[in-house]
Amino acid sequence: MAGKQRTSLDRLIGWLSPAAAVRRAQARSVLAYYEAARPDRLRKNRRATASANDDVQRAGVPMRQIARQLEQNYDLAGGVLSTLVVNIVGANGIGVEPQPRQLDGSIHAPLARQLMELHQEWRKRPEVTGQHDWPSAERILARTWLRDGEALVQCISGQVPGLAHATRVPFSLELLEADYLPIDLNQGSIVQGVELNTWGAPVAYHLYKADPSDSLAALSASATKRVPASRMLHIKLAQRIRQVRGVSVFASVLNRFDDLKDYEESERIAAKIAASMAAYIKKGAPDLFEPQPSEGASPRQMQFRPGMVFDDLRPGEDIGMIDTNRPNPNLETYRSGQLRAIAAGTGPTFSSVARKYDGTYSAQRQELIEGYAVYSTMAAEFIARVSRPVYEQFVAAAIASGAVQLPADVRPDTVLDATYMPPAMPWIDPKKEAEAWSILEDRCYASGPEIIRKRGGNPLDVLEQQGRWLREKAAEGVP
């Protein structure tokens, strides 16, 4: 009957609007092939119908606050962030090797060395508060980016009232959290605090002059300032095209974190209670013991201690042990399953999250390779949004201030060129790895500088150190 009604309705629509009838037939054909789009009693009708910016507008701030709370109070959440930061930025930060070219295309070694020396000096005190060197600043920026979904950097060049640059190059950075960019500022061309042009490209950022989450600065936090996009760096975790603000890396696993934290807390308390309940006295049949103690008998005081012997049980009494089945033997299995899901949703390897390293060399290496594919992708994003533009603006400030004089034989279009080196993938078996690299170099499949960069080193530094070492050995007569 339903089929006949649908057919009659289709005929009526076809008579009134042939185009609408065609679209209706096409839609029915799609539903016939894609059952997932057809809700029923077994499938929930969950759909994301809002724009990316609408979703972030509603959930961005709460997710950021929950992620911060988890980092502060849950060791696993902090561990995930630490693992990501260590493998994306590393202990020494993103390495930078200047690559200016001469007119013949070869590396301009004197200029590269001068830029490297200035950059090494700048890395010691790069930001306005003086609290971080550049590797530390990169790590805290990466952590903020992952936890909050975004981070901001204001680049300050030249003379600025009230600011004394700490190095010869007058260039400093101001690191800012996402709270400084008001997500509820939407008017005209300003979307969630970011001023966009007609193509959707950022033109300026409207920032609070003080931290709005700081209770001491709450009264002055309502005032904003307009900062041109040319002076701002905005790194964000965006999942959709034209998404203006970022979302936390924990967005898809926040509920899983909460559930696992609550479950672990319950099991911990249950185990603690179980450890406090040791035994009880079984009275037995009433005719085997005295229901009322004999006159003059004092109340018994039994205290448990290791190796004790019960020697004052009365007739008919026995000792019974309480079995609480705690700790739960299934806790580790459940926890491992949840950690695998968390690792899949956030990026690091399961072994790194669970601190559980077992398996064969091949299995460990396969996991490491797959994990570093994720780390390398995120490191490339960090380099593109932070490390590269910071270095390029540093070089521009060095040239503008006169700290660097460009030689006549340098190609101007290559002055900003550099190679960026994220943390290298560690070796599981150093002997096997070293032999593999040696074979690749011997057969000209890889160069020495490439191998050094893959190991996280700087070829110029290694060459200089090796040359100095060989000269010192020769001077001392060491063969």
Short mmCIF file of C-alpha atoms in Angstrom, two decimals:
data_model
loop_
_atom_site.label_atom_id
_atom_site.label_comp_id
_atom_site.label_asym_id
_atom_site.label_seq_id
_atom_site.Cartn_x
_atom_site.Cartn_y
_atom_site.Cartn_z
CA MET A 1 0.00 0.00 0.00
CA ALA A 2 2.83 2.36 0.94
CA GLY A 3 4.56 1.61 -2.33
CA LYS A 4 1.39 2.42 -4.29
CA GLN A 5 0.96 5.70 -2.39
CA ARG A 6 4.56 6.63 -3.07
CA THR A 7 4.14 5.84 -6.75
CA SER A 8 0.98 7.92 -6.98
CA LEU A 9 2.70 10.79 -5.19
CA ASP A 10 5.67 10.54 -7.52
CA ARG A 11 3.36 10.72 -10.52
CA LEU A 12 1.61 13.76 -9.10
CA ILE A 13 4.92 15.53 -8.45
CA GLY A 14 6.15 14.57 -11.91
CA TRP A 15 3.05 16.11 -13.46
CA LEU A 16 3.42 19.33 -11.43
CA SER A 17 7.25 19.63 -11.55
CA PRO A 18 9.27 17.16 -13.63
CA ALA A 19 12.58 18.52 -12.23
CA ALA A 20 11.47 17.93 -8.63
CA ALA A 21 10.40 14.41 -9.54
CA VAL A 22 13.86 13.69 -10.97
CA ARG A 23 15.57 14.97 -7.81
CA ARG A 24 13.22 12.86 -5.68
CA ALA A 25 14.06 9.75 -7.69
CA GLN A 26 17.77 10.47 -7.41
CA ALA A 27 17.54 10.92 -3.63
CA ARG A 28 15.66 7.62 -3.28
CA SER A 29 18.34 5.92 -5.37
CA VAL A 30 21.11 7.28 -3.12
CA LEU A 31 19.32 6.09 0.03
CA ALA A 32 18.93 2.67 -1.52
CA TYR A 33 22.69 2.37 -1.90
CA TYR A 34 23.83 4.14 1.29
CA GLU A 35 21.97 2.59 4.20
CA ALA A 36 24.01 4.67 6.66
CA ALA A 37 22.08 7.75 5.55
CA ARG A 38 18.78 6.09 6.41
CA PRO A 39 18.08 6.16 10.19
CA ASP A 40 16.24 3.25 11.74
CA ARG A 41 15.90 1.61 15.15
CA LEU A 42 19.47 0.28 14.91
CA ARG A 43 21.11 3.52 13.73
CA LYS A 44 20.95 6.86 15.48
CA ASN A 45 20.09 9.84 13.35
CA ARG A 46 23.18 11.89 14.22
CA ARG A 47 24.18 14.54 11.71
CA ALA A 48 26.43 17.57 11.64
CA THR A 49 24.40 20.22 9.84
CA ALA A 50 26.00 23.44 11.13
CA SER A 51 28.99 25.21 9.61
CA ALA A 52 32.46 24.69 11.05
CA ASN A 53 32.43 28.14 12.65
CA ASP A 54 29.00 27.57 14.20
CA ASP A 55 30.18 24.32 15.79
CA VAL A 56 33.30 25.99 17.20
CA GLN A 57 31.24 28.97 18.38
CA ARG A 58 29.10 26.70 20.55
CA ALA A 59 31.69 24.18 21.74
CA GLY A 60 35.13 25.75 21.32
CA VAL A 61 35.47 27.44 24.72
CA PRO A 62 33.96 24.55 26.79
CA MET A 63 36.23 22.03 25.05
CA ARG A 64 39.24 24.22 25.71
CA GLN A 65 38.36 24.52 29.39
CA ILE A 66 37.75 20.77 29.77
CA ALA A 67 41.05 19.98 28.04
CA ARG A 68 42.92 22.29 30.41
CA GLN A 69 41.24 20.73 33.43
CA LEU A 70 42.17 17.24 32.21
CA GLU A 71 45.79 18.23 31.69
CA GLN A 72 45.95 19.65 35.20
CA ASN A 73 44.27 16.73 36.95
CA TYR A 74 44.70 13.59 34.85
CA ASP A 75 48.11 12.10 34.31
CA LEU A 76 47.18 10.32 31.08
CA ALA A 77 46.00 13.55 29.41
CA GLY A 78 49.21 15.30 30.40
CA GLY A 79 51.19 12.32 29.17
CA VAL A 80 49.55 12.40 25.75
CA LEU A 81 50.39 16.09 25.38
CA SER A 82 53.97 15.57 26.53
CA THR A 83 54.46 12.71 24.08
CA LEU A 84 53.16 14.79 21.19
CA VAL A 85 55.24 17.84 22.10
CA VAL A 86 58.46 15.84 22.53
CA ASN A 87 58.05 14.20 19.12
CA ILE A 88 56.84 17.31 17.26
CA VAL A 89 59.26 19.90 18.67
CA GLY A 90 61.73 17.98 20.81
CA ALA A 91 64.20 18.98 23.48
CA ASN A 92 66.18 21.33 21.21
CA GLY A 93 63.30 22.73 19.20
CA ILE A 94 62.99 22.79 15.43
CA GLY A 95 66.46 23.01 13.93
CA VAL A 96 67.07 25.74 11.35
CA GLU A 97 69.89 25.65 8.79
CA PRO A 98 70.12 28.82 6.64
CA GLN A 99 70.40 28.09 2.92
CA PRO A 100 71.11 31.38 1.06
CA ARG A 101 72.45 30.77 -2.45
CA GLN A 102 75.19 32.36 -4.52
CA LEU A 103 74.56 33.44 -8.07
CA ASP A 104 75.84 30.06 -9.31
CA GLY A 105 73.29 28.20 -7.14
CA SER A 106 75.70 26.94 -4.47
CA ILE A 107 75.25 27.65 -0.75
CA HIS A 108 76.60 31.04 0.31
CA ALA A 109 78.57 29.70 3.26
CA PRO A 110 79.73 33.04 4.84
CA LEU A 111 76.21 34.50 4.87
CA ALA A 112 74.74 31.21 6.09
CA ARG A 113 77.24 31.15 8.96
CA GLN A 114 76.51 34.78 9.87
CA LEU A 115 72.76 34.18 9.91
CA MET A 116 73.21 31.03 11.98
CA GLU A 117 75.32 32.83 14.58
CA LEU A 118 72.79 35.67 14.90
CA HIS A 119 69.95 33.17 15.11
CA GLN A 120 71.73 31.15 17.80
CA GLU A 121 72.11 34.33 19.83
CA TRP A 122 68.46 35.27 19.32
CA ARG A 123 67.26 31.81 20.36
CA LYS A 124 68.50 32.45 23.92
CA ARG A 125 65.97 35.26 24.60
CA PRO A 126 63.40 35.46 21.81
CA GLU A 127 60.23 36.55 23.62
CA VAL A 128 59.15 39.66 25.47
CA THR A 129 58.91 38.22 29.00
CA GLY A 130 62.42 36.75 28.94
CA GLN A 131 61.12 33.54 30.54
CA HIS A 132 61.73 31.19 27.61
CA ASP A 133 64.49 30.40 25.17
CA TRP A 134 63.33 29.48 21.68
CA PRO A 135 63.12 25.67 22.17
CA SER A 136 61.12 26.24 25.37
CA ALA A 137 58.88 28.76 23.59
CA GLU A 138 58.27 26.29 20.76
CA ARG A 139 57.36 23.54 23.22
CA ILE A 140 54.88 25.67 25.16
CA LEU A 141 53.38 26.95 21.90
CA ALA A 142 52.99 23.37 20.63
CA ARG A 143 51.42 22.29 23.93
CA THR A 144 49.00 25.22 23.84
CA TRP A 145 48.16 24.54 20.20
CA LEU A 146 47.36 20.88 20.87
CA ARG A 147 45.50 21.34 24.17
CA ASP A 148 43.52 24.49 23.32
CA GLY A 149 43.31 23.90 19.58
CA GLU A 150 45.17 27.10 18.72
CA ALA A 151 47.90 29.50 19.82
CA LEU A 152 48.86 33.05 18.84
CA VAL A 153 52.18 34.82 18.40
CA GLN A 154 52.66 38.54 17.84
CA CYS A 155 55.89 39.43 16.00
CA ILE A 156 57.45 42.71 17.14
CA SER A 157 60.23 44.27 15.06
CA GLY A 158 62.14 47.52 15.49
CA GLN A 159 61.87 50.06 18.25
CA VAL A 160 58.72 49.77 20.35
CA PRO A 161 57.99 51.97 23.38
CA GLY A 162 58.53 50.09 26.64
CA LEU A 163 60.22 47.08 24.99
CA ALA A 164 63.96 46.47 24.99
CA HIS A 165 64.96 43.69 22.60
CA ALA A 166 67.37 41.27 24.26
CA THR A 167 69.60 40.59 21.21
CA ARG A 168 71.42 42.45 18.44
CA VAL A 169 68.52 41.79 16.08
CA PRO A 170 65.56 43.96 17.19
CA PHE A 171 62.97 41.22 16.92
CA SER A 172 60.87 39.70 19.72
CA LEU A 173 57.78 37.54 20.09
CA GLU A 174 54.71 37.81 22.31
CA LEU A 175 53.15 34.41 23.02
CA LEU A 176 49.38 34.49 23.54
CA GLU A 177 46.72 31.91 24.42
CA ALA A 178 43.43 31.65 22.56
CA ASP A 179 41.61 33.53 25.34
CA TYR A 180 43.08 36.78 24.01
CA LEU A 181 41.11 36.35 20.78
CA PRO A 182 37.41 36.87 21.64
CA ILE A 183 35.39 34.08 20.08
CA ASP A 184 32.14 35.99 20.61
CA LEU A 185 33.29 39.03 18.61
CA ASN A 186 31.23 38.71 15.44
CA GLN A 187 30.34 41.85 13.56
CA GLY A 188 30.64 42.77 9.90
CA SER A 189 33.79 41.22 8.47
CA ILE A 190 34.98 40.11 11.92
CA VAL A 191 34.35 36.42 12.59
CA GLN A 192 35.19 35.13 16.08
CA GLY A 193 37.71 37.93 16.60
CA VAL A 194 39.42 37.52 13.21
CA GLU A 195 38.87 40.18 10.55
CA LEU A 196 38.55 38.56 7.13
CA ASN A 197 38.54 39.92 3.59
CA THR A 198 35.98 38.90 0.97
CA TRP A 199 38.03 35.78 0.14
CA GLY A 200 38.14 34.62 3.75
CA ALA A 201 41.80 35.48 4.35
CA PRO A 202 42.73 37.04 7.72
CA VAL A 203 43.36 40.78 7.54
CA ALA A 204 43.70 41.55 11.24
CA TYR A 205 43.20 40.08 14.69
CA HIS A 206 41.23 41.89 17.39
CA LEU A 207 42.95 40.97 20.65
CA TYR A 208 42.18 41.75 24.26
CA LYS A 209 44.77 44.05 25.81
CA ALA A 210 44.83 41.87 28.93
CA ASP A 211 44.10 38.24 29.69
CA PRO A 212 40.30 38.03 30.13
CA SER A 213 40.62 34.89 32.28
CA ASP A 214 42.90 36.66 34.76
CA SER A 215 40.81 37.91 37.68
CA LEU A 216 43.29 40.69 38.39
CA ALA A 217 42.91 42.09 34.87
CA ALA A 218 39.19 41.49 34.39
CA LEU A 219 38.26 45.18 34.55
CA SER A 220 40.52 46.16 31.65
CA ALA A 221 40.02 43.04 29.55
CA SER A 222 37.03 44.44 27.69
CA ALA A 223 39.20 46.71 25.54
CA THR A 224 40.61 45.20 22.34
CA LYS A 225 43.30 46.27 19.91
CA ARG A 226 43.54 45.61 16.18
CA VAL A 227 46.74 43.85 15.14
CA PRO A 228 47.45 43.43 11.40
CA ALA A 229 47.68 39.83 10.21
CA SER A 230 51.20 40.52 8.90
CA ARG A 231 52.36 40.74 12.53
CA MET A 232 50.36 37.78 13.85
CA LEU A 233 50.96 34.05 13.67
CA HIS A 234 47.93 31.85 14.28
CA ILE A 235 48.42 28.11 14.45
CA LYS A 236 45.22 26.10 14.81
CA LEU A 237 43.86 22.57 14.57
CA ALA A 238 41.26 22.92 11.83
CA GLN A 239 39.18 19.98 10.65
CA ARG A 240 37.09 21.74 8.03
CA ILE A 241 37.67 24.20 5.19
CA ARG A 242 37.38 27.90 6.13
CA GLN A 243 37.33 27.09 9.82
CA VAL A 244 38.48 30.30 11.54
CA ARG A 245 39.29 28.97 15.03
CA GLY A 246 40.84 25.69 16.14
CA VAL A 247 39.61 22.83 18.32
CA SER A 248 41.52 20.78 20.87
CA VAL A 249 43.28 17.58 19.85
CA PHE A 250 41.25 16.00 22.66
CA ALA A 251 37.91 16.94 21.03
CA SER A 252 36.98 13.41 19.94
CA VAL A 253 38.27 11.67 23.09
CA LEU A 254 37.15 13.96 25.92
CA ASN A 255 34.30 11.64 26.90
CA ARG A 256 36.62 8.64 26.80
CA PHE A 257 39.11 10.43 29.05
CA ASP A 258 36.34 11.26 31.52
CA ASP A 259 35.00 7.69 31.53
CA LEU A 260 38.43 6.15 31.99
CA LYS A 261 39.35 8.59 34.76
CA ASP A 262 36.09 7.88 36.63
CA TYR A 263 36.50 4.11 36.19
CA GLU A 264 40.11 4.13 37.41
CA GLU A 265 39.07 6.24 40.40
CA SER A 266 36.30 3.80 41.28
CA GLU A 267 38.61 0.80 40.99
CA ARG A 268 41.27 2.53 43.06
CA ILE A 269 38.80 3.28 45.86
CA ALA A 270 37.39 -0.26 45.68
CA ALA A 271 40.87 -1.73 45.98
CA LYS A 272 41.66 0.55 48.91
CA ILE A 273 38.47 -0.49 50.71
CA ALA A 274 39.18 -4.15 49.96
CA ALA A 275 42.64 -3.83 51.46
CA SER A 276 41.09 -2.52 54.68
CA MET A 277 38.62 -5.42 55.05
CA ALA A 278 40.59 -8.47 56.12
CA ALA A 279 38.42 -10.98 58.00
CA TYR A 280 35.42 -11.58 60.22
CA ILE A 281 34.44 -14.03 62.97
CA LYS A 282 31.93 -16.73 62.04
CA LYS A 283 29.76 -17.67 65.04
CA GLY A 284 28.50 -21.04 63.80
CA ALA A 285 25.46 -22.87 65.30
CA PRO A 286 23.96 -21.21 68.43
CA ASP A 287 24.38 -24.40 70.54
CA LEU A 288 28.17 -24.33 70.04
CA PHE A 289 28.94 -20.96 71.56
CA GLU A 290 27.80 -18.75 74.39
CA PRO A 291 25.42 -16.05 73.10
CA GLN A 292 26.19 -13.97 76.20
CA PRO A 293 29.76 -13.66 77.47
CA SER A 294 30.34 -15.02 80.94
CA GLU A 295 30.10 -12.58 83.78
CA GLY A 296 33.29 -10.61 84.24
CA ALA A 297 34.63 -11.33 80.72
CA SER A 298 36.13 -8.21 79.12
CA PRO A 299 35.32 -7.24 75.50
CA ARG A 300 37.84 -8.65 73.07
CA GLN A 301 40.13 -6.30 71.13
CA MET A 302 41.47 -7.94 68.00
CA GLN A 303 43.94 -5.97 65.86
CA PHE A 304 45.28 -7.38 62.64
CA ARG A 305 48.99 -7.46 62.05
CA PRO A 306 51.31 -9.45 59.78
CA GLY A 307 51.87 -13.06 60.88
CA MET A 308 49.40 -12.90 63.76
CA VAL A 309 47.76 -16.03 65.23
CA PHE A 310 44.17 -16.03 66.53
CA ASP A 311 44.36 -17.73 69.92
CA ASP A 312 41.29 -16.50 71.74
CA LEU A 313 38.41 -17.79 69.57
CA ARG A 314 35.48 -19.06 71.62
CA PRO A 315 33.75 -22.40 71.12
CA GLY A 316 31.93 -22.52 67.76
CA GLU A 317 33.73 -19.51 66.31
CA ASP A 318 35.79 -19.53 63.15
CA ILE A 319 37.66 -16.97 61.01
CA GLY A 320 36.17 -16.03 57.65
CA MET A 321 38.09 -14.08 54.97
CA ILE A 322 36.37 -11.42 52.87
CA ASP A 323 36.89 -11.89 49.12
CA THR A 324 36.28 -8.57 47.33
CA ASN A 325 37.76 -9.58 43.96
CA ARG A 326 39.91 -6.47 44.05
CA PRO A 327 42.07 -5.37 42.37
CA ASN A 328 39.96 -6.15 39.32
CA PRO A 329 41.93 -8.50 37.05
CA ASN A 330 40.13 -7.07 34.00
CA LEU A 331 41.17 -3.50 34.72
CA GLU A 332 44.36 -3.64 32.66
CA THR A 333 42.58 -5.17 29.65
CA TYR A 334 39.86 -2.52 29.71
CA ARG A 335 42.38 0.26 30.29
CA SER A 336 44.58 -0.89 27.41
CA GLY A 337 41.61 -0.93 25.06
CA GLN A 338 40.67 2.62 26.03
CA LEU A 339 44.25 3.81 25.68
CA ARG A 340 44.44 2.35 22.18
CA ALA A 341 41.34 4.32 21.23
CA ILE A 342 42.76 7.49 22.81
CA ALA A 343 46.04 7.01 20.96
CA ALA A 344 44.17 6.54 17.69
CA GLY A 345 42.15 9.70 18.28
CA THR A 346 45.02 11.96 19.34
CA GLY A 347 48.00 10.77 17.31
CA PRO A 348 50.77 9.26 19.50
CA THR A 349 51.56 5.56 19.48
CA PHE A 350 49.89 3.26 21.98
CA SER A 351 53.24 2.21 23.45
CA SER A 352 54.11 5.85 24.17
CA VAL A 353 50.76 6.58 25.78
CA ALA A 354 50.62 3.38 27.87
CA ARG A 355 54.38 3.30 28.55
CA LYS A 356 54.25 -0.32 27.53
CA TYR A 357 57.12 -1.40 25.28
CA ASP A 358 57.05 -5.03 24.31
CA GLY A 359 57.09 -7.01 21.10
CA THR A 360 59.66 -7.91 18.49
CA TYR A 361 62.05 -5.51 16.80
CA SER A 362 59.93 -5.57 13.63
CA ALA A 363 56.70 -4.82 15.52
CA GLN A 364 58.27 -1.98 17.48
CA ARG A 365 59.82 -0.47 14.36
CA GLN A 366 56.54 -0.70 12.44
CA GLU A 367 54.72 1.09 15.25
CA LEU A 368 57.47 3.71 15.42
CA ILE A 369 57.34 4.34 11.66
CA GLU A 370 53.57 4.74 11.67
CA GLY A 371 53.75 6.97 14.73
CA TYR A 372 56.41 9.18 13.22
CA ALA A 373 54.33 9.62 10.10
CA VAL A 374 51.80 11.34 12.36
CA TYR A 375 54.49 13.28 14.24
CA SER A 376 56.12 14.41 10.99
CA THR A 377 52.80 15.64 9.62
CA MET A 378 52.09 17.66 12.74
CA ALA A 379 55.69 18.92 12.84
CA ALA A 380 55.33 20.10 9.23
CA GLU A 381 52.21 22.03 10.24
CA PHE A 382 54.05 23.60 13.18
CA ILE A 383 57.00 24.55 10.98
CA ALA A 384 54.74 26.10 8.34
CA ARG A 385 52.73 28.13 10.86
CA VAL A 386 55.38 29.04 13.44
CA SER A 387 59.02 28.11 12.84
CA ARG A 388 59.34 29.22 9.20
CA PRO A 389 57.51 32.58 9.45
CA VAL A 390 59.38 33.39 12.68
CA TYR A 391 62.75 32.73 11.02
CA GLU A 392 61.79 34.69 7.90
CA GLN A 393 60.72 37.70 9.95
CA PHE A 394 63.90 37.38 12.02
CA VAL A 395 66.05 37.57 8.87
CA ALA A 396 64.03 40.51 7.57
CA ALA A 397 64.54 42.33 10.89
CA ALA A 398 68.27 41.52 10.83
CA ILE A 399 68.65 43.02 7.35
CA ALA A 400 66.48 46.07 8.12
CA SER A 401 68.44 46.83 11.30
CA GLY A 402 71.82 46.53 9.60
CA ALA A 403 72.89 43.51 11.64
CA VAL A 404 73.34 41.67 8.33
CA GLN A 405 74.81 43.17 5.17
CA LEU A 406 73.82 41.25 2.06
CA PRO A 407 76.84 40.36 -0.13
CA ALA A 408 76.71 41.31 -3.79
CA ASP A 409 77.02 37.69 -4.92
CA VAL A 410 73.94 36.39 -3.07
CA ARG A 411 70.68 35.73 -4.84
CA PRO A 412 68.11 38.01 -3.14
CA ASP A 413 65.27 35.54 -3.59
CA THR A 414 67.12 32.91 -1.53
CA VAL A 415 68.05 35.01 1.51
CA LEU A 416 65.09 33.64 3.50
CA ASP A 417 65.65 30.03 2.44
CA ALA A 418 66.40 27.51 5.18
CA THR A 419 66.10 23.83 6.00
CA TYR A 420 63.96 22.98 9.01
CA MET A 421 64.71 19.86 11.03
CA PRO A 422 62.07 18.40 13.38
CA PRO A 423 63.04 15.73 15.93
CA ALA A 424 64.54 12.65 14.33
CA MET A 425 62.98 9.23 14.60
CA PRO A 426 64.95 7.37 17.30
CA TRP A 427 66.83 4.18 16.59
CA ILE A 428 65.54 0.95 18.09
CA ASP A 429 68.65 -1.03 17.19
CA PRO A 430 71.53 1.46 16.63
CA LYS A 431 73.77 -1.08 14.89
CA LYS A 432 71.15 -2.06 12.31
CA GLU A 433 70.13 1.53 11.71
CA ALA A 434 73.71 2.76 11.31
CA GLU A 435 74.55 -0.05 8.90
CA ALA A 436 71.45 0.74 6.83
CA TRP A 437 72.38 4.42 6.56
CA SER A 438 75.97 3.49 5.67
CA ILE A 439 74.76 1.32 2.81
CA LEU A 440 72.48 4.09 1.53
CA GLU A 441 75.35 6.61 1.58
CA ASP A 442 77.83 4.20 -0.05
CA ARG A 443 75.40 3.58 -2.90
CA CYS A 444 74.61 7.31 -3.26
CA TYR A 445 70.97 6.82 -2.26
CA ALA A 446 71.47 9.37 0.54
CA SER A 447 74.03 12.08 1.26
CA GLY A 448 75.99 12.68 4.43
CA PRO A 449 74.24 16.01 5.17
CA GLU A 450 70.84 14.36 4.64
CA ILE A 451 71.71 11.61 7.14
CA ILE A 452 72.89 14.18 9.68
CA ARG A 453 69.65 16.15 9.27
CA LYS A 454 67.62 12.97 9.67
CA ARG A 455 69.44 12.46 12.96
CA GLY A 456 68.46 15.98 14.03
CA GLY A 457 71.93 17.51 13.59
CA ASN A 458 73.30 20.41 11.58
CA PRO A 459 75.74 19.34 8.83
CA LEU A 460 77.80 22.56 9.11
CA ASP A 461 78.19 22.13 12.87
CA VAL A 462 79.10 18.47 12.53
CA LEU A 463 81.66 19.23 9.81
CA GLU A 464 83.22 22.02 11.86
CA GLN A 465 83.35 19.90 15.01
CA GLN A 466 84.83 16.94 13.17
CA GLY A 467 87.45 19.09 11.48
CA ARG A 468 88.45 20.71 14.77
CA TRP A 469 88.60 17.33 16.47
CA LEU A 470 90.85 15.87 13.78
CA ARG A 471 93.18 18.91 13.98
CA GLU A 472 93.39 18.63 17.75
CA LYS A 473 94.14 14.90 17.52
CA ALA A 474 96.89 15.55 14.99
CA ALA A 475 98.38 18.31 17.15
CA GLU A 476 98.54 15.93 20.10
CA GLY A 477 100.03 13.14 18.01
CA VAL A 478 97.01 10.87 18.37
CA PRO A 479 96.80 8.55 15.34
#
